[in-house]
Coordinates of C-alpha atoms in Angstrom, one line a residue:
Chain A
X5 CA -23.0 9.2 -3.0
X6 CA -20.6 5.7 -3.2
X7 CA -24.3 3.9 -2.7
X8 CA -26.4 6.2 -5.0
X9 CA -23.5 5.7 -7.6
X10 CA -24.3 1.6 -7.3
X11 CA -27.8 1.9 -7.0
X12 CA -28.6 3.7 -10.3
X13 CA -25.9 1.6 -11.9
X14 CA -28.5 -1.2 -11.1
X15 CA -31.3 0.4 -12.3
X16 CA -29.9 1.9 -15.4
X17 CA -28.8 -1.9 -16.6
X18 CA -32.0 -3.7 -14.5
X19 CA -34.6 -1.7 -16.2
X20 CA -37.6 -3.8 -14.1
X21 CA -36.3 -3.0 -11.1
X22 CA -38.5 0.7 -12.0
X23 CA -42.3 1.4 -11.5
X24 CA -42.4 2.3 -15.3
X25 CA -40.8 -0.3 -17.1
X26 CA -41.4 0.2 -21.7
X27 CA -40.3 -2.9 -23.2
X28 CA -36.9 -2.2 -25.6
X29 CA -38.9 -2.7 -28.9
X30 CA -42.7 -2.1 -28.5
X31 CA -44.9 -4.5 -29.6
X32 CA -46.7 -2.0 -32.7
X33 CA -43.5 -2.6 -34.2
X34 CA -42.3 -6.3 -33.7
X35 CA -43.2 -8.0 -36.9
X36 CA -44.3 -11.3 -36.7
X37 CA -43.2 -15.3 -37.6
X38 CA -39.9 -14.6 -37.3
X39 CA -37.0 -15.6 -34.4
X40 CA -36.6 -13.0 -31.7
X41 CA -33.1 -12.0 -32.9
X42 CA -34.6 -11.6 -36.3
X43 CA -36.9 -9.5 -35.5
X44 CA -34.4 -7.6 -33.2
X45 CA -32.6 -7.1 -36.6
X46 CA -35.4 -5.8 -38.8
X47 CA -36.5 -3.7 -36.1
X48 CA -33.4 -2.4 -35.9
X49 CA -32.9 -1.6 -40.0
X50 CA -36.5 -0.1 -39.4
X51 CA -37.0 4.0 -39.9
X52 CA -40.3 3.7 -37.8
X53 CA -37.9 2.2 -34.6
X54 CA -35.5 4.8 -35.1
X55 CA -38.8 7.5 -35.3
X56 CA -40.1 5.7 -32.0
X57 CA -36.2 5.4 -30.5
X58 CA -35.9 9.3 -31.0
X59 CA -38.9 10.5 -30.2
X60 CA -38.8 8.9 -26.5
X61 CA -35.6 9.0 -25.9
X62 CA -34.5 12.8 -27.8
X63 CA -31.3 12.8 -25.5
X64 CA -29.8 10.4 -28.2
X65 CA -29.0 12.9 -30.0
X66 CA -27.1 14.4 -27.4
X67 CA -24.9 11.5 -26.5
X68 CA -24.5 10.8 -30.2
X69 CA -23.2 14.2 -30.7
X70 CA -20.9 14.2 -27.7
X71 CA -19.5 10.8 -28.5
X72 CA -18.2 12.2 -32.2
X73 CA -16.6 15.1 -30.2
X74 CA -14.7 12.8 -28.0
X75 CA -13.7 10.7 -30.7
X76 CA -12.5 14.0 -33.2
X77 CA -10.5 14.9 -29.9
X78 CA -9.4 12.0 -28.9
X79 CA -8.1 11.3 -32.7
X80 CA -6.2 15.0 -32.9
X81 CA -4.6 14.6 -29.6
X82 CA -3.1 10.5 -31.0
X83 CA -2.2 12.7 -34.3
X84 CA -0.5 15.4 -33.2
X85 CA 1.0 13.8 -29.9
X86 CA -0.2 16.2 -27.4
X87 CA -3.3 18.6 -26.5
X88 CA -5.5 20.6 -29.1
X89 CA -5.8 23.9 -29.1
X90 CA -8.5 24.8 -26.7
X91 CA -5.5 26.2 -24.5
X92 CA -1.6 25.2 -25.4
X93 CA 0.6 27.4 -26.7
X94 CA 1.2 27.5 -31.0
X95 CA 3.4 29.1 -32.4
X96 CA 1.1 29.8 -35.2
X97 CA -0.4 33.3 -37.3
X98 CA -3.1 34.8 -35.2
X99 CA -6.4 33.9 -38.0
X100 CA -4.7 30.3 -38.2
X101 CA -4.7 30.1 -34.4
X102 CA -7.9 31.6 -34.3
X103 CA -9.5 28.6 -36.5
X104 CA -8.1 26.2 -34.3
X105 CA -9.0 27.7 -31.4
X106 CA -12.3 28.3 -32.3
X107 CA -12.7 24.8 -34.0
X108 CA -11.1 23.1 -30.6
X109 CA -13.2 25.0 -28.3
X110 CA -16.1 24.2 -29.9
X111 CA -15.5 20.3 -30.0
X112 CA -14.5 20.1 -26.3
X113 CA -18.1 22.3 -25.6
X114 CA -20.3 20.1 -27.5
X115 CA -18.3 16.9 -25.7
X116 CA -18.3 18.7 -22.2
X117 CA -21.6 20.2 -21.8
X118 CA -23.5 18.3 -24.4
X119 CA -25.2 15.7 -22.3
X120 CA -26.1 17.8 -19.2
X121 CA -29.1 19.0 -22.1
X122 CA -30.9 15.9 -21.3
X123 CA -33.9 17.9 -19.1
X124 CA -33.5 20.8 -22.0
X125 CA -33.9 18.5 -24.6
X126 CA -36.8 16.8 -23.8
X127 CA -38.1 19.8 -22.6
X128 CA -38.5 20.3 -26.7
X129 CA -39.1 17.3 -28.5
X130 CA -42.4 16.7 -25.8
X131 CA -43.7 20.4 -26.9
X132 CA -42.8 19.9 -30.7
X133 CA -45.0 18.0 -33.0
X134 CA -42.8 14.7 -34.5
X135 CA -42.0 16.5 -38.1
X136 CA -40.4 19.4 -36.4
X137 CA -38.6 17.4 -33.0
X138 CA -34.8 16.6 -34.7
X139 CA -35.0 20.2 -36.7
X140 CA -36.1 21.7 -33.4
X141 CA -33.3 19.7 -31.0
X142 CA -30.4 20.4 -33.5
X143 CA -31.3 24.5 -33.6
X144 CA -31.4 24.4 -30.3
X145 CA -27.9 22.4 -29.7
X146 CA -27.1 24.8 -32.8
X147 CA -27.4 27.3 -30.7
X148 CA -26.0 26.9 -27.4
X149 CA -22.8 25.9 -28.8
X150 CA -22.9 29.5 -30.0
X151 CA -23.4 30.9 -26.4
X152 CA -20.5 29.1 -25.2
X153 CA -18.1 29.6 -28.8
X154 CA -19.0 33.2 -28.6
X155 CA -18.2 33.3 -24.6
X156 CA -14.9 31.8 -25.2
X157 CA -13.5 33.7 -28.7
X158 CA -14.4 37.0 -25.9
X159 CA -12.2 34.8 -23.8
X160 CA -9.8 34.3 -26.1
X161 CA -9.5 38.0 -27.7
X162 CA -9.5 39.1 -24.0
X163 CA -6.6 37.6 -23.7
X164 CA -4.8 38.0 -26.7
X165 CA -5.0 41.9 -26.9
X166 CA -3.3 41.1 -23.7
X167 CA -1.0 38.3 -23.5
X168 CA -0.8 37.4 -27.3
X169 CA -2.2 34.3 -26.9
X170 CA -4.4 32.5 -24.1
X171 CA -2.1 30.3 -22.8
X172 CA -0.2 32.8 -22.0
X173 CA -2.9 34.2 -19.4
X174 CA -1.4 31.7 -17.1
X175 CA 2.0 31.4 -18.5
X176 CA 3.5 35.4 -18.6
X177 CA 1.6 36.6 -15.5
X178 CA 4.1 38.4 -13.6
X179 CA 4.2 35.7 -9.9
X180 CA 6.8 32.7 -9.2
X181 CA 6.5 29.5 -10.8
X182 CA 5.0 27.8 -7.4
X183 CA 2.0 30.0 -7.8
X184 CA 1.8 29.9 -10.9
X185 CA 1.5 25.9 -10.7
X186 CA -1.0 26.7 -7.3
X187 CA -3.6 28.0 -10.2
X188 CA -5.7 24.6 -10.6
X189 CA -5.7 24.6 -6.9
X190 CA -7.6 27.2 -7.1
X191 CA -9.4 26.8 -9.5
X192 CA -11.0 24.1 -8.4
X193 CA -11.4 25.4 -4.5
X194 CA -13.1 28.1 -6.1
X195 CA -15.5 25.5 -8.0
X196 CA -15.7 23.7 -4.8
X197 CA -17.0 26.9 -2.9
X198 CA -19.1 27.8 -6.1
X199 CA -21.2 24.2 -5.5
X200 CA -21.7 25.3 -2.5
X201 CA -23.1 29.0 -2.7
X202 CA -26.4 29.7 -3.3
X203 CA -26.2 32.0 -6.3
X204 CA -25.3 28.6 -8.2
X205 CA -28.2 26.5 -7.2
X206 CA -30.0 29.7 -7.7
X207 CA -28.3 29.1 -11.5
X208 CA -28.7 25.0 -11.2
X209 CA -32.6 25.4 -11.4
X210 CA -32.6 28.6 -13.8
X211 CA -31.1 25.9 -16.4
X212 CA -34.5 24.4 -16.0
X213 CA -36.4 26.9 -17.1
X214 CA -38.2 26.9 -20.0
X215 CA -40.1 29.1 -22.4
X216 CA -43.8 28.0 -24.3
X217 CA -42.5 27.3 -28.0
X218 CA -44.3 27.1 -31.6
X219 CA -44.5 24.5 -33.4
X220 CA -45.3 25.5 -37.1
X221 CA -42.2 26.5 -39.5
X222 CA -39.5 29.7 -38.5
X223 CA -41.6 30.7 -35.5
X224 CA -40.7 27.0 -34.1
X225 CA -36.8 27.2 -35.5
X226 CA -36.4 31.0 -33.9
X227 CA -38.6 29.6 -30.4
X228 CA -36.1 27.2 -30.4
X229 CA -32.5 29.5 -30.8
X230 CA -34.2 31.6 -28.8
X231 CA -34.2 28.5 -26.0
X232 CA -30.4 27.3 -26.5
X233 CA -29.4 31.0 -26.3
X234 CA -31.7 30.8 -22.7
X235 CA -30.3 27.5 -22.0
X236 CA -26.6 28.2 -22.6
X237 CA -26.4 31.2 -20.7
X238 CA -27.7 29.3 -17.7
X239 CA -25.7 27.0 -17.8
X240 CA -22.4 29.2 -18.5
X241 CA -23.8 30.6 -15.1
X242 CA -24.2 27.3 -13.5
X243 CA -20.7 25.9 -15.1
X244 CA -18.5 28.6 -15.3
X245 CA -16.2 27.2 -12.1
X246 CA -15.1 23.7 -13.1
X247 CA -14.3 25.6 -16.9
X248 CA -12.2 28.0 -15.4
X249 CA -10.9 25.6 -13.1
X250 CA -10.7 22.9 -16.2
X251 CA -8.7 26.0 -18.4
X252 CA -6.6 26.8 -15.6
X253 CA -5.4 23.4 -15.7
X254 CA -4.5 23.8 -19.7
X255 CA -7.3 21.3 -19.9
X256 CA -5.3 17.6 -19.8
X257 CA -7.6 15.1 -21.6
X258 CA -7.6 12.8 -18.8
X259 CA -8.2 15.8 -16.7
X260 CA -11.3 16.9 -18.8
X261 CA -13.6 13.1 -18.5
X262 CA -13.3 13.2 -14.9
X263 CA -14.7 16.6 -14.8
X264 CA -16.9 15.9 -17.5
X265 CA -18.6 12.6 -15.9
X266 CA -18.1 13.8 -12.7
X267 CA -21.0 17.5 -14.0
X268 CA -23.3 14.2 -16.1
X269 CA -23.0 12.4 -12.8
X270 CA -24.1 15.2 -11.3
X271 CA -27.2 16.3 -13.7
X272 CA -28.2 12.8 -13.6
X273 CA -28.7 11.3 -10.3
X274 CA -28.2 13.7 -7.9
X275 CA -30.6 16.0 -5.6
X276 CA -30.0 19.4 -6.6
X277 CA -29.0 20.3 -3.1
X278 CA -26.2 17.4 -2.9
X279 CA -22.8 19.1 -1.9
X280 CA -21.2 15.6 -3.5
X281 CA -19.7 17.4 -6.5
X282 CA -17.8 20.3 -3.8
X283 CA -16.4 17.5 -2.2
X284 CA -15.6 15.5 -5.7
X285 CA -13.9 19.5 -7.2
X286 CA -12.2 19.5 -3.0
X287 CA -10.8 15.9 -4.0
X288 CA -9.0 17.4 -7.5
X289 CA -7.8 20.4 -6.0
X290 CA -6.4 18.5 -3.2
X291 CA -4.9 16.2 -5.6
X292 CA -3.3 19.1 -7.4
X293 CA -2.1 21.0 -4.8
X294 CA -0.6 17.1 -3.0
X295 CA 1.1 17.2 -7.1
X296 CA 2.7 20.5 -6.2
X297 CA 4.3 19.4 -2.8
X298 CA 5.3 16.2 -3.9
X299 CA 7.0 17.7 -7.3
X300 CA 8.6 20.8 -4.9
X301 CA 9.8 18.2 -2.4
X302 CA 11.4 16.1 -5.4
X303 CA 13.8 18.5 -7.1
X304 CA 14.8 20.1 -3.8
X305 CA 16.3 16.8 -3.0
Chain B
X9 CA -47.5 2.4 -25.5
X10 CA -47.3 5.3 -28.3
X11 CA -46.2 8.8 -26.7
X12 CA -49.2 11.3 -27.1
X13 CA -48.1 13.9 -29.8
X14 CA -48.8 17.5 -30.0
X15 CA -51.2 18.4 -32.9
X16 CA -52.5 21.7 -32.0
X17 CA -51.2 24.8 -30.0
X18 CA -51.9 28.3 -28.9
X19 CA -49.2 30.0 -28.4
X20 CA -50.8 33.8 -27.6
X21 CA -50.2 34.7 -24.2
X22 CA -53.7 34.7 -22.5
X23 CA -55.0 36.9 -19.2
X24 CA -57.4 35.5 -17.7
X25 CA -59.5 38.3 -16.5
X26 CA -63.5 38.0 -14.5
X27 CA -65.0 37.2 -17.8
X28 CA -65.1 34.3 -20.0
X29 CA -62.3 33.6 -21.9
X30 CA -63.1 31.7 -25.4
X31 CA -60.0 30.7 -27.7
X32 CA -59.3 28.8 -30.9
X33 CA -57.1 25.4 -31.8
X34 CA -56.6 24.6 -35.3
X35 CA -56.8 21.1 -36.0
X36 CA -55.8 21.8 -39.5
X37 CA -52.9 23.0 -40.0
X38 CA -52.8 24.7 -43.2
X39 CA -51.2 23.4 -47.0
X40 CA -47.1 24.3 -45.5
X41 CA -48.1 21.8 -42.5
X42 CA -50.5 19.3 -44.5
X43 CA -49.4 15.5 -42.2
X44 CA -48.1 17.4 -38.8
X45 CA -47.8 13.7 -37.4
X46 CA -50.6 12.5 -39.2
X47 CA -52.9 12.7 -37.3
X48 CA -55.7 14.2 -37.3
X49 CA -59.2 14.8 -35.2
X50 CA -62.5 13.5 -38.4
X51 CA -65.7 13.5 -36.7
X52 CA -66.5 9.7 -35.2
X53 CA -68.8 8.1 -37.4
X54 CA -71.6 5.5 -35.8
X55 CA -69.2 3.2 -33.7
X56 CA -66.2 2.7 -34.4
X57 CA -63.6 2.0 -32.4
X58 CA -60.8 2.2 -34.3
X59 CA -61.4 6.3 -34.5
X60 CA -61.2 7.2 -31.1
X61 CA -58.8 8.5 -29.3
X62 CA -57.4 6.3 -26.2
X63 CA -55.7 9.2 -25.1
X64 CA -55.7 13.4 -25.5
X65 CA -54.3 15.9 -23.2
X66 CA -54.7 19.1 -23.1
X67 CA -52.1 21.3 -21.6
X68 CA -51.8 24.6 -20.0
X69 CA -48.4 25.6 -20.3
X70 CA -45.8 28.6 -18.8
X71 CA -48.5 30.3 -16.4
X72 CA -47.8 33.0 -14.4
X73 CA -48.9 35.9 -12.6
X74 CA -49.5 36.7 -8.9
X75 CA -51.8 36.6 -6.0
X76 CA -54.6 34.3 -5.5
X77 CA -57.2 33.9 -8.5
X78 CA -59.9 32.2 -9.0
X79 CA -60.9 28.4 -10.1
X80 CA -61.2 28.2 -13.9
X81 CA -63.6 26.0 -15.6
X82 CA -62.3 24.8 -19.1
X83 CA -65.5 24.2 -21.7
X84 CA -64.8 23.1 -25.0
X85 CA -66.2 23.6 -28.0
X86 CA -69.6 25.3 -26.2
X87 CA -72.7 26.3 -28.8
X88 CA -72.2 30.0 -29.7
X89 CA -76.0 30.7 -28.1
X90 CA -74.1 28.7 -24.9
X91 CA -70.8 31.9 -25.4
X92 CA -73.4 34.7 -25.4
X93 CA -75.1 34.0 -22.6
X94 CA -72.2 33.0 -20.1
X95 CA -70.1 36.5 -21.5
X96 CA -73.1 38.4 -20.8
X97 CA -73.0 36.6 -17.3
X98 CA -76.0 34.8 -17.0
X99 CA -74.1 31.8 -15.3
X100 CA -77.3 30.2 -13.8
X101 CA -79.5 30.1 -17.3
X102 CA -77.3 27.1 -19.0
X103 CA -78.3 24.3 -19.0
X104 CA -76.7 22.2 -16.6
X105 CA -76.6 18.6 -19.1
X106 CA -75.3 21.1 -22.1
X107 CA -72.6 22.2 -19.9
X108 CA -71.4 19.2 -17.8
X109 CA -71.6 17.7 -22.2
X110 CA -69.3 20.3 -22.7
X111 CA -67.6 20.2 -19.5
X112 CA -63.4 19.4 -19.9
X113 CA -62.0 20.1 -16.5
X114 CA -61.4 22.9 -13.9
X115 CA -58.2 24.8 -13.0
X116 CA -56.7 25.7 -9.7
X117 CA -53.8 28.4 -9.9
X118 CA -52.6 27.4 -5.8
X119 CA -49.0 28.3 -5.6
X120 CA -49.1 30.2 -8.4
X121 CA -46.4 33.7 -7.2
X122 CA -45.0 31.3 -5.9
X123 CA -43.8 29.0 -8.9
X124 CA -43.5 32.4 -11.3
X125 CA -41.4 33.4 -8.9
X126 CA -37.3 32.1 -9.3
X127 CA -36.1 31.5 -5.9
X128 CA -33.6 29.1 -4.5
X129 CA -36.6 26.7 -4.5
X130 CA -38.0 27.5 -8.4
X131 CA -37.1 28.0 -12.2
X132 CA -39.8 31.3 -11.8
X133 CA -40.6 29.1 -15.2
X134 CA -44.4 28.9 -13.9
X135 CA -47.6 25.7 -13.6
X136 CA -48.4 23.4 -16.2
X137 CA -52.2 22.1 -15.8
X138 CA -53.0 19.4 -17.2
X139 CA -56.5 17.3 -18.5
X140 CA -57.1 14.7 -20.1
X141 CA -60.4 15.7 -22.6
X142 CA -60.0 12.1 -24.4
X143 CA -63.7 10.8 -23.5
X144 CA -65.0 14.8 -24.7
X145 CA -63.5 14.3 -27.0
X146 CA -64.3 11.7 -28.8
X147 CA -68.0 12.3 -27.4
X148 CA -67.7 15.8 -29.2
X149 CA -66.8 13.9 -32.5
X150 CA -69.9 11.8 -32.4
X151 CA -71.7 14.6 -32.5
X152 CA -73.2 16.6 -35.5
X153 CA -71.7 19.9 -35.5
X154 CA -68.3 18.4 -34.8
X155 CA -65.3 21.2 -36.7
X156 CA -62.2 19.2 -37.6
X157 CA -60.8 22.2 -38.4
X158 CA -60.7 24.5 -35.2
X159 CA -61.4 23.3 -31.2
X160 CA -62.8 25.8 -28.4
X161 CA -61.6 26.1 -25.4
X162 CA -63.6 28.5 -23.4
X163 CA -62.6 28.8 -19.9
X164 CA -64.5 30.7 -17.3
X165 CA -63.9 32.2 -13.7
X166 CA -66.1 31.1 -11.4
X167 CA -65.4 34.1 -9.1
X168 CA -64.3 37.5 -10.0
X169 CA -60.3 38.6 -10.6
X170 CA -59.2 40.4 -7.3
X171 CA -57.3 43.7 -7.7
X172 CA -53.9 42.0 -6.1
X173 CA -54.2 38.9 -8.8
X174 CA -53.5 38.8 -12.2
X175 CA -52.4 35.2 -14.6
X176 CA -51.2 34.5 -17.6
X177 CA -51.3 31.6 -19.5
X178 CA -48.2 30.8 -22.2
X179 CA -49.3 27.5 -24.2
X180 CA -51.9 26.4 -24.9
X181 CA -51.4 22.9 -26.6
X182 CA -53.6 19.7 -27.6
X183 CA -51.3 16.1 -27.6
X184 CA -52.9 12.8 -28.8
X185 CA -52.7 9.0 -28.6
X186 CA -54.2 7.3 -31.3
X187 CA -56.8 3.9 -30.3

């Protein structure tokens, strides 16, 4: 796994090692009669370059939205000196808690899950004319996020009706505190088992499923929405286990970053038959277990 | 190199049978989409290389089905007379040279059932087949009867479809790169 990581980083930074070498600025966009730096600056400021760039790398949208969401999440955490209301307890009215939770849940999904949609975004971009490309991608992403948001709201409403707030789902369950602190261990152990199961491989393959898309008008938009909902559905089936584990671990920011990085690494660099992610989840579960053991030892001393 | 830009697509699912299937790709996008990609396919007049296409791809996407359908030959802009003869099944009566002038390629559906079924090895979206039709389109655009509004795509089975076989094409699209 480490060898592959090093190789992929090298290939990313040394693109001439790859068989398909593409220039950063294509020759037909390069203005003549200037220095190289001026050429690059003129290209970056020009509309044609970004048109070319987004056509060739439509996943730029994903990283852009994800980066913005991470920035907002981090700034909210720094401003409030606590994690946002994805899964933490706040003494607020139901409506305020509901709105706050919806926003934070959306931010979390955009930050963590959008970078995983490279293949789907490229499918949308390649099936649409240039005038429709960016619009179709935004409609696709909107439907995808809505799918996850509805799932989050469903969990929230269920938890609220039973336990009065989402964090109380893990806080008010009538069980010994040692068992309660062990919930993340169980969560990540379950995620590791899920990676090894054939159902997960089936769901992961379903993520690459595509649909025929129209290229004109509202037909193109509705097809993008349809594809976004389908992709969201398949993604839920694939990634529910680590997201559940995160929920049980109360969504620490570092843990969110770690889980998102591992999911991205798996999606971009590993074969769908690889079990590396199972080892990673098992490692996190083990880390939580060791933390519990050392904490309990410290308390007994 | 420019990315190929899509200029036409037919989204109606096409069920393949034993006879000839004729469908149209609308190259002019109507009044509401006057400049889709700013690419059009006007007739080539004289020998102006600037008007030629560098690449043109005919994509057959989301082909799903079962069994072993026959191989289909793909023709572009077949003359109506020839189409009528082919619809009647008189394949031998066609002039071979005329046929080769419109021949784009063949579609073989090996592994169709496997790729149409969601499993642990396939996502079940079906097959995608691409034909390079740049030379054919350039030559058709040089002819007198070129219609820049519509491109006719004809699919002709080499053998009758068996009872236990079926095939359906989800979308046919034309992608081009101008020279």
